[in-house]
Amino acid sequence: MGDHKEQPLRVGAAVRRRRRALDLTLAVVAERSGLSVPFLSQVENDRARPSTSSLEKVADALRTTAVELLAAADPACSVDVVRAEAAEPLPLPQPRTRSLVRGHHQMHASEFTGEHDAGREFQYRNDQLMYVADGAVEIEAEGRAYRLGRGDTLYLTGGVRHRWRAAESDTRVIVVAVAEHIEAVRDRPRR
């Protein structure tokens, strides 16, 4: 119950990802498949469900198979529970990263436990939020240093270069971000 695998699949996002990976327009896919641009747009936005025949035509136009598109499809669910027990336990203070969201969605969330490579610099395309669930972290962003403790959050606008490290061995940080495949941030003027 509540498992996203029980839900029907939404193939639209898989079609869109494949089309964009091949750098094709909807018009080109429509021409290759014999289907209309409006119908393909509805399929990509999950407003229309293609028949088996139509899905095969789309797959042929995208140089793949219907089976591959279905395998890459998103589950059509609005609720998915990721249980804490699903993560393999590691002896502390060994670092651990656990994805809190399954599948290919508009948001991504991860939990980081223990030490973290302070030398690694990050720069994400879209906005993200860091929440310190336990312990403390030190973050360097845009030339400023921040120390966050339990319950503190830091919001980073897309494109901001930053690095962080756990300041205590029992640190647990939750990072929630708009997924990289989403074009949520347009070029912003730098101040």
mmCIF file of the C-alpha atoms, coordinates in Angstrom:
data_MODEL
# 
_entry.id   MODEL 
# 
loop_
_atom_site.group_PDB 
_atom_site.id 
_atom_site.type_symbol 
_atom_site.label_atom_id 
_atom_site.label_alt_id 
_atom_site.label_comp_id 
_atom_site.label_asym_id 
_atom_site.label_entity_id 
_atom_site.label_seq_id 
_atom_site.pdbx_PDB_ins_code 
_atom_site.Cartn_x 
_atom_site.Cartn_y 
_atom_site.Cartn_z 
_atom_site.occupancy 
_atom_site.B_iso_or_equiv 
_atom_site.pdbx_formal_charge 
_atom_site.auth_seq_id 
_atom_site.auth_comp_id 
_atom_site.auth_asym_id 
_atom_site.auth_atom_id 
_atom_site.pdbx_PDB_model_num 
ATOM 1   C CA . MET A 1 1   ? 0.000  0.000  0.000   1.00 0.00 ? 1   MET A CA 1 
ATOM 2   C CA . GLY A 1 2   ? 1.363  3.438  -0.923  1.00 0.00 ? 2   GLY A CA 1 
ATOM 3   C CA . ASP A 1 3   ? 4.110  1.880  -3.029  1.00 0.00 ? 3   ASP A CA 1 
ATOM 4   C CA . HIS A 1 4   ? 4.504  3.824  -6.258  1.00 0.00 ? 4   HIS A CA 1 
ATOM 5   C CA . LYS A 1 5   ? 5.083  0.610  -8.205  1.00 0.00 ? 5   LYS A CA 1 
ATOM 6   C CA . GLU A 1 6   ? 1.356  -0.161 -7.888  1.00 0.00 ? 6   GLU A CA 1 
ATOM 7   C CA . GLN A 1 7   ? 0.449  3.005  -9.804  1.00 0.00 ? 7   GLN A CA 1 
ATOM 8   C CA . PRO A 1 8   ? 0.077  3.374  -13.597 1.00 0.00 ? 8   PRO A CA 1 
ATOM 9   C CA . LEU A 1 9   ? 3.061  4.832  -15.437 1.00 0.00 ? 9   LEU A CA 1 
ATOM 10  C CA . ARG A 1 10  ? 3.254  8.318  -16.967 1.00 0.00 ? 10  ARG A CA 1 
ATOM 11  C CA . VAL A 1 11  ? 5.258  7.997  -20.138 1.00 0.00 ? 11  VAL A CA 1 
ATOM 12  C CA . GLY A 1 12  ? 5.213  11.704 -21.074 1.00 0.00 ? 12  GLY A CA 1 
ATOM 13  C CA . ALA A 1 13  ? 8.322  12.734 -19.173 1.00 0.00 ? 13  ALA A CA 1 
ATOM 14  C CA . ALA A 1 14  ? 10.249 9.787  -20.632 1.00 0.00 ? 14  ALA A CA 1 
ATOM 15  C CA . VAL A 1 15  ? 9.208  10.821 -24.154 1.00 0.00 ? 15  VAL A CA 1 
ATOM 16  C CA . ARG A 1 16  ? 10.245 14.434 -23.485 1.00 0.00 ? 16  ARG A CA 1 
ATOM 17  C CA . ARG A 1 17  ? 13.617 13.414 -21.988 1.00 0.00 ? 17  ARG A CA 1 
ATOM 18  C CA . ARG A 1 18  ? 14.379 11.153 -24.956 1.00 0.00 ? 18  ARG A CA 1 
ATOM 19  C CA . ARG A 1 19  ? 13.313 13.817 -27.486 1.00 0.00 ? 19  ARG A CA 1 
ATOM 20  C CA . ARG A 1 20  ? 15.462 16.462 -25.800 1.00 0.00 ? 20  ARG A CA 1 
ATOM 21  C CA . ALA A 1 21  ? 18.417 14.081 -25.519 1.00 0.00 ? 21  ALA A CA 1 
ATOM 22  C CA . LEU A 1 22  ? 18.253 13.677 -29.301 1.00 0.00 ? 22  LEU A CA 1 
ATOM 23  C CA . ASP A 1 23  ? 17.819 17.459 -29.687 1.00 0.00 ? 23  ASP A CA 1 
ATOM 24  C CA . LEU A 1 24  ? 14.596 17.028 -31.648 1.00 0.00 ? 24  LEU A CA 1 
ATOM 25  C CA . THR A 1 25  ? 11.611 19.335 -31.851 1.00 0.00 ? 25  THR A CA 1 
ATOM 26  C CA . LEU A 1 26  ? 8.032  18.141 -31.481 1.00 0.00 ? 26  LEU A CA 1 
ATOM 27  C CA . ALA A 1 27  ? 7.559  18.956 -35.169 1.00 0.00 ? 27  ALA A CA 1 
ATOM 28  C CA . VAL A 1 28  ? 10.340 16.557 -36.181 1.00 0.00 ? 28  VAL A CA 1 
ATOM 29  C CA . VAL A 1 29  ? 8.930  13.784 -33.989 1.00 0.00 ? 29  VAL A CA 1 
ATOM 30  C CA . ALA A 1 30  ? 5.460  14.457 -35.418 1.00 0.00 ? 30  ALA A CA 1 
ATOM 31  C CA . GLU A 1 31  ? 6.793  14.206 -38.968 1.00 0.00 ? 31  GLU A CA 1 
ATOM 32  C CA . ARG A 1 32  ? 8.678  10.962 -38.227 1.00 0.00 ? 32  ARG A CA 1 
ATOM 33  C CA . SER A 1 33  ? 5.784  9.345  -36.349 1.00 0.00 ? 33  SER A CA 1 
ATOM 34  C CA . GLY A 1 34  ? 2.830  10.535 -38.401 1.00 0.00 ? 34  GLY A CA 1 
ATOM 35  C CA . LEU A 1 35  ? 1.215  11.920 -35.245 1.00 0.00 ? 35  LEU A CA 1 
ATOM 36  C CA . SER A 1 36  ? 0.221  15.546 -34.678 1.00 0.00 ? 36  SER A CA 1 
ATOM 37  C CA . VAL A 1 37  ? 2.267  18.093 -32.730 1.00 0.00 ? 37  VAL A CA 1 
ATOM 38  C CA . PRO A 1 38  ? -0.672 18.905 -30.397 1.00 0.00 ? 38  PRO A CA 1 
ATOM 39  C CA . PHE A 1 39  ? -1.152 15.203 -29.592 1.00 0.00 ? 39  PHE A CA 1 
ATOM 40  C CA . LEU A 1 40  ? 2.571  14.732 -28.897 1.00 0.00 ? 40  LEU A CA 1 
ATOM 41  C CA . SER A 1 41  ? 2.536  17.804 -26.660 1.00 0.00 ? 41  SER A CA 1 
ATOM 42  C CA . GLN A 1 42  ? -0.394 16.338 -24.725 1.00 0.00 ? 42  GLN A CA 1 
ATOM 43  C CA . VAL A 1 43  ? 1.475  13.026 -24.388 1.00 0.00 ? 43  VAL A CA 1 
ATOM 44  C CA . GLU A 1 44  ? 4.606  14.776 -23.081 1.00 0.00 ? 44  GLU A CA 1 
ATOM 45  C CA . ASN A 1 45  ? 2.512  16.683 -20.542 1.00 0.00 ? 45  ASN A CA 1 
ATOM 46  C CA . ASP A 1 46  ? 0.599  13.542 -19.505 1.00 0.00 ? 46  ASP A CA 1 
ATOM 47  C CA . ARG A 1 47  ? -2.697 14.995 -20.694 1.00 0.00 ? 47  ARG A CA 1 
ATOM 48  C CA . ALA A 1 48  ? -3.126 12.173 -23.212 1.00 0.00 ? 48  ALA A CA 1 
ATOM 49  C CA . ARG A 1 49  ? -2.256 8.493  -22.950 1.00 0.00 ? 49  ARG A CA 1 
ATOM 50  C CA . PRO A 1 50  ? -0.969 7.073  -26.221 1.00 0.00 ? 50  PRO A CA 1 
ATOM 51  C CA . SER A 1 51  ? -2.313 3.765  -27.477 1.00 0.00 ? 51  SER A CA 1 
ATOM 52  C CA . THR A 1 52  ? 0.169  0.928  -27.905 1.00 0.00 ? 52  THR A CA 1 
ATOM 53  C CA . SER A 1 53  ? 0.309  1.681  -31.618 1.00 0.00 ? 53  SER A CA 1 
ATOM 54  C CA . SER A 1 54  ? 0.918  5.411  -31.055 1.00 0.00 ? 54  SER A CA 1 
ATOM 55  C CA . LEU A 1 55  ? 3.578  4.725  -28.421 1.00 0.00 ? 55  LEU A CA 1 
ATOM 56  C CA . GLU A 1 56  ? 5.387  2.428  -30.871 1.00 0.00 ? 56  GLU A CA 1 
ATOM 57  C CA . LYS A 1 57  ? 5.282  5.164  -33.522 1.00 0.00 ? 57  LYS A CA 1 
ATOM 58  C CA . VAL A 1 58  ? 6.707  7.679  -31.046 1.00 0.00 ? 58  VAL A CA 1 
ATOM 59  C CA . ALA A 1 59  ? 9.390  5.212  -29.973 1.00 0.00 ? 59  ALA A CA 1 
ATOM 60  C CA . ASP A 1 60  ? 10.387 4.566  -33.602 1.00 0.00 ? 60  ASP A CA 1 
ATOM 61  C CA . ALA A 1 61  ? 10.602 8.329  -34.203 1.00 0.00 ? 61  ALA A CA 1 
ATOM 62  C CA . LEU A 1 62  ? 12.845 8.615  -31.138 1.00 0.00 ? 62  LEU A CA 1 
ATOM 63  C CA . ARG A 1 63  ? 15.018 5.652  -32.218 1.00 0.00 ? 63  ARG A CA 1 
ATOM 64  C CA . THR A 1 64  ? 14.067 3.541  -29.214 1.00 0.00 ? 64  THR A CA 1 
ATOM 65  C CA . THR A 1 65  ? 11.376 1.036  -28.281 1.00 0.00 ? 65  THR A CA 1 
ATOM 66  C CA . ALA A 1 66  ? 8.060  1.349  -26.484 1.00 0.00 ? 66  ALA A CA 1 
ATOM 67  C CA . VAL A 1 67  ? 9.441  -1.002 -23.829 1.00 0.00 ? 67  VAL A CA 1 
ATOM 68  C CA . GLU A 1 68  ? 12.386 1.340  -23.185 1.00 0.00 ? 68  GLU A CA 1 
ATOM 69  C CA . LEU A 1 69  ? 10.086 4.361  -22.930 1.00 0.00 ? 69  LEU A CA 1 
ATOM 70  C CA . LEU A 1 70  ? 7.851  2.536  -20.464 1.00 0.00 ? 70  LEU A CA 1 
ATOM 71  C CA . ALA A 1 71  ? 10.898 1.459  -18.447 1.00 0.00 ? 71  ALA A CA 1 
ATOM 72  C CA . ALA A 1 72  ? 11.957 5.120  -18.192 1.00 0.00 ? 72  ALA A CA 1 
ATOM 73  C CA . ALA A 1 73  ? 8.431  6.322  -17.334 1.00 0.00 ? 73  ALA A CA 1 
ATOM 74  C CA . ASP A 1 74  ? 7.544  8.004  -14.077 1.00 0.00 ? 74  ASP A CA 1 
ATOM 75  C CA . PRO A 1 75  ? 5.045  6.409  -11.722 1.00 0.00 ? 75  PRO A CA 1 
ATOM 76  C CA . ALA A 1 76  ? 1.721  8.253  -11.755 1.00 0.00 ? 76  ALA A CA 1 
ATOM 77  C CA . CYS A 1 77  ? 1.460  8.734  -8.037  1.00 0.00 ? 77  CYS A CA 1 
ATOM 78  C CA . SER A 1 78  ? 1.216  11.707 -5.784  1.00 0.00 ? 78  SER A CA 1 
ATOM 79  C CA . VAL A 1 79  ? 2.337  9.940  -2.617  1.00 0.00 ? 79  VAL A CA 1 
ATOM 80  C CA . ASP A 1 80  ? 5.413  7.764  -2.147  1.00 0.00 ? 80  ASP A CA 1 
ATOM 81  C CA . VAL A 1 81  ? 6.819  6.751  1.216   1.00 0.00 ? 81  VAL A CA 1 
ATOM 82  C CA . VAL A 1 82  ? 10.559 6.124  1.529   1.00 0.00 ? 82  VAL A CA 1 
ATOM 83  C CA . ARG A 1 83  ? 11.138 4.254  4.776   1.00 0.00 ? 83  ARG A CA 1 
ATOM 84  C CA . ALA A 1 84  ? 14.198 4.943  6.920   1.00 0.00 ? 84  ALA A CA 1 
ATOM 85  C CA . GLU A 1 85  ? 14.740 1.193  7.264   1.00 0.00 ? 85  GLU A CA 1 
ATOM 86  C CA . ALA A 1 86  ? 15.328 0.973  3.513   1.00 0.00 ? 86  ALA A CA 1 
ATOM 87  C CA . ALA A 1 87  ? 18.761 2.550  3.951   1.00 0.00 ? 87  ALA A CA 1 
ATOM 88  C CA . GLU A 1 88  ? 21.551 0.147  4.762   1.00 0.00 ? 88  GLU A CA 1 
ATOM 89  C CA . PRO A 1 89  ? 22.916 0.941  8.222   1.00 0.00 ? 89  PRO A CA 1 
ATOM 90  C CA . LEU A 1 90  ? 26.535 2.028  8.389   1.00 0.00 ? 90  LEU A CA 1 
ATOM 91  C CA . PRO A 1 91  ? 28.519 2.322  11.584  1.00 0.00 ? 91  PRO A CA 1 
ATOM 92  C CA . LEU A 1 92  ? 28.885 5.960  12.575  1.00 0.00 ? 92  LEU A CA 1 
ATOM 93  C CA . PRO A 1 93  ? 30.767 8.190  11.964  1.00 0.00 ? 93  PRO A CA 1 
ATOM 94  C CA . GLN A 1 94  ? 31.084 6.751  8.462   1.00 0.00 ? 94  GLN A CA 1 
ATOM 95  C CA . PRO A 1 95  ? 29.466 9.167  5.959   1.00 0.00 ? 95  PRO A CA 1 
ATOM 96  C CA . ARG A 1 96  ? 26.265 8.134  4.233   1.00 0.00 ? 96  ARG A CA 1 
ATOM 97  C CA . THR A 1 97  ? 24.066 9.641  1.550   1.00 0.00 ? 97  THR A CA 1 
ATOM 98  C CA . ARG A 1 98  ? 20.472 8.532  1.127   1.00 0.00 ? 98  ARG A CA 1 
ATOM 99  C CA . SER A 1 99  ? 18.023 9.669  -1.517  1.00 0.00 ? 99  SER A CA 1 
ATOM 100 C CA . LEU A 1 100 ? 14.717 10.665 0.033   1.00 0.00 ? 100 LEU A CA 1 
ATOM 101 C CA . VAL A 1 101 ? 12.800 10.736 -3.249  1.00 0.00 ? 101 VAL A CA 1 
ATOM 102 C CA . ARG A 1 102 ? 12.550 7.820  -5.678  1.00 0.00 ? 102 ARG A CA 1 
ATOM 103 C CA . GLY A 1 103 ? 12.257 8.221  -9.404  1.00 0.00 ? 103 GLY A CA 1 
ATOM 104 C CA . HIS A 1 104 ? 12.671 11.080 -11.823 1.00 0.00 ? 104 HIS A CA 1 
ATOM 105 C CA . HIS A 1 105 ? 10.740 14.028 -10.373 1.00 0.00 ? 105 HIS A CA 1 
ATOM 106 C CA . GLN A 1 106 ? 10.774 17.800 -10.343 1.00 0.00 ? 106 GLN A CA 1 
ATOM 107 C CA . MET A 1 107 ? 12.409 17.861 -6.926  1.00 0.00 ? 107 MET A CA 1 
ATOM 108 C CA . HIS A 1 108 ? 15.241 15.890 -5.449  1.00 0.00 ? 108 HIS A CA 1 
ATOM 109 C CA . ALA A 1 109 ? 15.979 15.399 -1.764  1.00 0.00 ? 109 ALA A CA 1 
ATOM 110 C CA . SER A 1 110 ? 18.929 13.708 -0.069  1.00 0.00 ? 110 SER A CA 1 
ATOM 111 C CA . GLU A 1 111 ? 20.030 13.078 3.482   1.00 0.00 ? 111 GLU A CA 1 
ATOM 112 C CA . PHE A 1 112 ? 23.735 13.333 4.315   1.00 0.00 ? 112 PHE A CA 1 
ATOM 113 C CA . THR A 1 113 ? 24.936 11.766 7.572   1.00 0.00 ? 113 THR A CA 1 
ATOM 114 C CA . GLY A 1 114 ? 28.416 12.085 9.070   1.00 0.00 ? 114 GLY A CA 1 
ATOM 115 C CA . GLU A 1 115 ? 31.485 13.684 7.512   1.00 0.00 ? 115 GLU A CA 1 
ATOM 116 C CA . HIS A 1 116 ? 31.376 15.401 4.142   1.00 0.00 ? 116 HIS A CA 1 
ATOM 117 C CA . ASP A 1 117 ? 34.164 16.375 1.733   1.00 0.00 ? 117 ASP A CA 1 
ATOM 118 C CA . ALA A 1 118 ? 34.687 20.054 2.574   1.00 0.00 ? 118 ALA A CA 1 
ATOM 119 C CA . GLY A 1 119 ? 36.957 20.567 -0.426  1.00 0.00 ? 119 GLY A CA 1 
ATOM 120 C CA . ARG A 1 120 ? 34.297 19.687 -2.962  1.00 0.00 ? 120 ARG A CA 1 
ATOM 121 C CA . GLU A 1 121 ? 32.596 22.707 -4.491  1.00 0.00 ? 121 GLU A CA 1 
ATOM 122 C CA . PHE A 1 122 ? 28.998 22.517 -5.665  1.00 0.00 ? 122 PHE A CA 1 
ATOM 123 C CA . GLN A 1 123 ? 27.056 24.632 -8.111  1.00 0.00 ? 123 GLN A CA 1 
ATOM 124 C CA . TYR A 1 124 ? 23.536 23.567 -8.967  1.00 0.00 ? 124 TYR A CA 1 
ATOM 125 C CA . ARG A 1 125 ? 21.484 24.867 -11.837 1.00 0.00 ? 125 ARG A CA 1 
ATOM 126 C CA . ASN A 1 126 ? 18.361 25.373 -9.700  1.00 0.00 ? 126 ASN A CA 1 
ATOM 127 C CA . ASP A 1 127 ? 17.541 26.522 -6.174  1.00 0.00 ? 127 ASP A CA 1 
ATOM 128 C CA . GLN A 1 128 ? 18.126 24.337 -3.144  1.00 0.00 ? 128 GLN A CA 1 
ATOM 129 C CA . LEU A 1 129 ? 17.447 24.323 0.578   1.00 0.00 ? 129 LEU A CA 1 
ATOM 130 C CA . MET A 1 130 ? 19.743 22.820 3.216   1.00 0.00 ? 130 MET A CA 1 
ATOM 131 C CA . TYR A 1 131 ? 18.232 21.844 6.568   1.00 0.00 ? 131 TYR A CA 1 
ATOM 132 C CA . VAL A 1 132 ? 20.376 20.714 9.497   1.00 0.00 ? 132 VAL A CA 1 
ATOM 133 C CA . ALA A 1 133 ? 18.440 17.920 11.204  1.00 0.00 ? 133 ALA A CA 1 
ATOM 134 C CA . ASP A 1 134 ? 21.233 17.099 13.710  1.00 0.00 ? 134 ASP A CA 1 
ATOM 135 C CA . GLY A 1 135 ? 24.689 18.423 14.513  1.00 0.00 ? 135 GLY A CA 1 
ATOM 136 C CA . ALA A 1 136 ? 26.181 21.435 12.745  1.00 0.00 ? 136 ALA A CA 1 
ATOM 137 C CA . VAL A 1 137 ? 27.599 22.388 9.351   1.00 0.00 ? 137 VAL A CA 1 
ATOM 138 C CA . GLU A 1 138 ? 29.917 25.083 8.081   1.00 0.00 ? 138 GLU A CA 1 
ATOM 139 C CA . ILE A 1 139 ? 29.053 26.448 4.648   1.00 0.00 ? 139 ILE A CA 1 
ATOM 140 C CA . GLU A 1 140 ? 30.985 28.792 2.393   1.00 0.00 ? 140 GLU A CA 1 
ATOM 141 C CA . ALA A 1 141 ? 28.877 30.531 -0.262  1.00 0.00 ? 141 ALA A CA 1 
ATOM 142 C CA . GLU A 1 142 ? 29.641 33.636 -2.302  1.00 0.00 ? 142 GLU A CA 1 
ATOM 143 C CA . GLY A 1 143 ? 32.752 34.353 -0.223  1.00 0.00 ? 143 GLY A CA 1 
ATOM 144 C CA . ARG A 1 144 ? 30.933 34.261 3.121   1.00 0.00 ? 144 ARG A CA 1 
ATOM 145 C CA . ALA A 1 145 ? 31.064 31.604 5.822   1.00 0.00 ? 145 ALA A CA 1 
ATOM 146 C CA . TYR A 1 146 ? 27.980 30.398 7.666   1.00 0.00 ? 146 TYR A CA 1 
ATOM 147 C CA . ARG A 1 147 ? 27.643 28.024 10.608  1.00 0.00 ? 147 ARG A CA 1 
ATOM 148 C CA . LEU A 1 148 ? 24.299 26.297 10.936  1.00 0.00 ? 148 LEU A CA 1 
ATOM 149 C CA . GLY A 1 149 ? 23.114 24.282 13.905  1.00 0.00 ? 149 GLY A CA 1 
ATOM 150 C CA . ARG A 1 150 ? 20.255 21.880 14.463  1.00 0.00 ? 150 ARG A CA 1 
ATOM 151 C CA . GLY A 1 151 ? 17.032 23.224 12.948  1.00 0.00 ? 151 GLY A CA 1 
ATOM 152 C CA . ASP A 1 152 ? 18.740 25.931 10.837  1.00 0.00 ? 152 ASP A CA 1 
ATOM 153 C CA . THR A 1 153 ? 18.201 26.237 7.094   1.00 0.00 ? 153 THR A CA 1 
ATOM 154 C CA . LEU A 1 154 ? 20.120 27.848 4.258   1.00 0.00 ? 154 LEU A CA 1 
ATOM 155 C CA . TYR A 1 155 ? 18.533 28.698 0.919   1.00 0.00 ? 155 TYR A CA 1 
ATOM 156 C CA . LEU A 1 156 ? 20.797 28.843 -2.126  1.00 0.00 ? 156 LEU A CA 1 
ATOM 157 C CA . THR A 1 157 ? 19.699 30.375 -5.396  1.00 0.00 ? 157 THR A CA 1 
ATOM 158 C CA . GLY A 1 158 ? 20.534 28.366 -8.496  1.00 0.00 ? 158 GLY A CA 1 
ATOM 159 C CA . GLY A 1 159 ? 24.049 29.008 -9.765  1.00 0.00 ? 159 GLY A CA 1 
ATOM 160 C CA . VAL A 1 160 ? 25.587 29.901 -6.385  1.00 0.00 ? 160 VAL A CA 1 
ATOM 161 C CA . ARG A 1 161 ? 28.933 28.159 -5.870  1.00 0.00 ? 161 ARG A CA 1 
ATOM 162 C CA . HIS A 1 162 ? 29.276 26.705 -2.407  1.00 0.00 ? 162 HIS A CA 1 
ATOM 163 C CA . ARG A 1 163 ? 31.009 24.080 -0.282  1.00 0.00 ? 163 ARG A CA 1 
ATOM 164 C CA . TRP A 1 164 ? 30.119 22.653 3.086   1.00 0.00 ? 164 TRP A CA 1 
ATOM 165 C CA . ARG A 1 165 ? 31.343 20.313 5.760   1.00 0.00 ? 165 ARG A CA 1 
ATOM 166 C CA . ALA A 1 166 ? 29.982 18.645 8.861   1.00 0.00 ? 166 ALA A CA 1 
ATOM 167 C CA . ALA A 1 167 ? 31.231 20.492 11.934  1.00 0.00 ? 167 ALA A CA 1 
ATOM 168 C CA . GLU A 1 168 ? 30.230 17.649 14.276  1.00 0.00 ? 168 GLU A CA 1 
ATOM 169 C CA . SER A 1 169 ? 30.466 13.880 13.779  1.00 0.00 ? 169 SER A CA 1 
ATOM 170 C CA . ASP A 1 170 ? 26.739 13.224 14.327  1.00 0.00 ? 170 ASP A CA 1 
ATOM 171 C CA . THR A 1 171 ? 25.641 15.742 11.688  1.00 0.00 ? 171 THR A CA 1 
ATOM 172 C CA . ARG A 1 172 ? 22.637 14.978 9.500   1.00 0.00 ? 172 ARG A CA 1 
ATOM 173 C CA . VAL A 1 173 ? 21.741 17.393 6.689   1.00 0.00 ? 173 VAL A CA 1 
ATOM 174 C CA . ILE A 1 174 ? 18.705 17.305 4.407   1.00 0.00 ? 174 ILE A CA 1 
ATOM 175 C CA . VAL A 1 175 ? 19.156 18.922 0.979   1.00 0.00 ? 175 VAL A CA 1 
ATOM 176 C CA . VAL A 1 176 ? 16.066 19.591 -1.126  1.00 0.00 ? 176 VAL A CA 1 
ATOM 177 C CA . ALA A 1 177 ? 16.544 20.957 -4.632  1.00 0.00 ? 177 ALA A CA 1 
ATOM 178 C CA . VAL A 1 178 ? 14.699 21.541 -7.856  1.00 0.00 ? 178 VAL A CA 1 
ATOM 179 C CA . ALA A 1 179 ? 15.930 18.732 -10.114 1.00 0.00 ? 179 ALA A CA 1 
ATOM 180 C CA . GLU A 1 180 ? 18.675 19.505 -12.622 1.00 0.00 ? 180 GLU A CA 1 
ATOM 181 C CA . HIS A 1 181 ? 16.539 18.510 -15.624 1.00 0.00 ? 181 HIS A CA 1 
ATOM 182 C CA . ILE A 1 182 ? 14.007 21.255 -14.796 1.00 0.00 ? 182 ILE A CA 1 
ATOM 183 C CA . GLU A 1 183 ? 14.558 24.717 -16.255 1.00 0.00 ? 183 GLU A CA 1 
ATOM 184 C CA . ALA A 1 184 ? 13.324 26.547 -13.155 1.00 0.00 ? 184 ALA A CA 1 
ATOM 185 C CA . VAL A 1 185 ? 15.942 29.294 -13.141 1.00 0.00 ? 185 VAL A CA 1 
ATOM 186 C CA . ARG A 1 186 ? 16.508 31.633 -16.008 1.00 0.00 ? 186 ARG A CA 1 
ATOM 187 C CA . ASP A 1 187 ? 19.694 33.635 -16.261 1.00 0.00 ? 187 ASP A CA 1 
ATOM 188 C CA . ARG A 1 188 ? 19.588 36.109 -13.405 1.00 0.00 ? 188 ARG A CA 1 
ATOM 189 C CA . PRO A 1 189 ? 21.525 39.348 -13.422 1.00 0.00 ? 189 PRO A CA 1 
ATOM 190 C CA . ARG A 1 190 ? 24.454 39.218 -10.997 1.00 0.00 ? 190 ARG A CA 1 
ATOM 191 C CA . ARG A 1 191 ? 24.544 41.924 -8.336  1.00 0.00 ? 191 ARG A CA 1 
# 
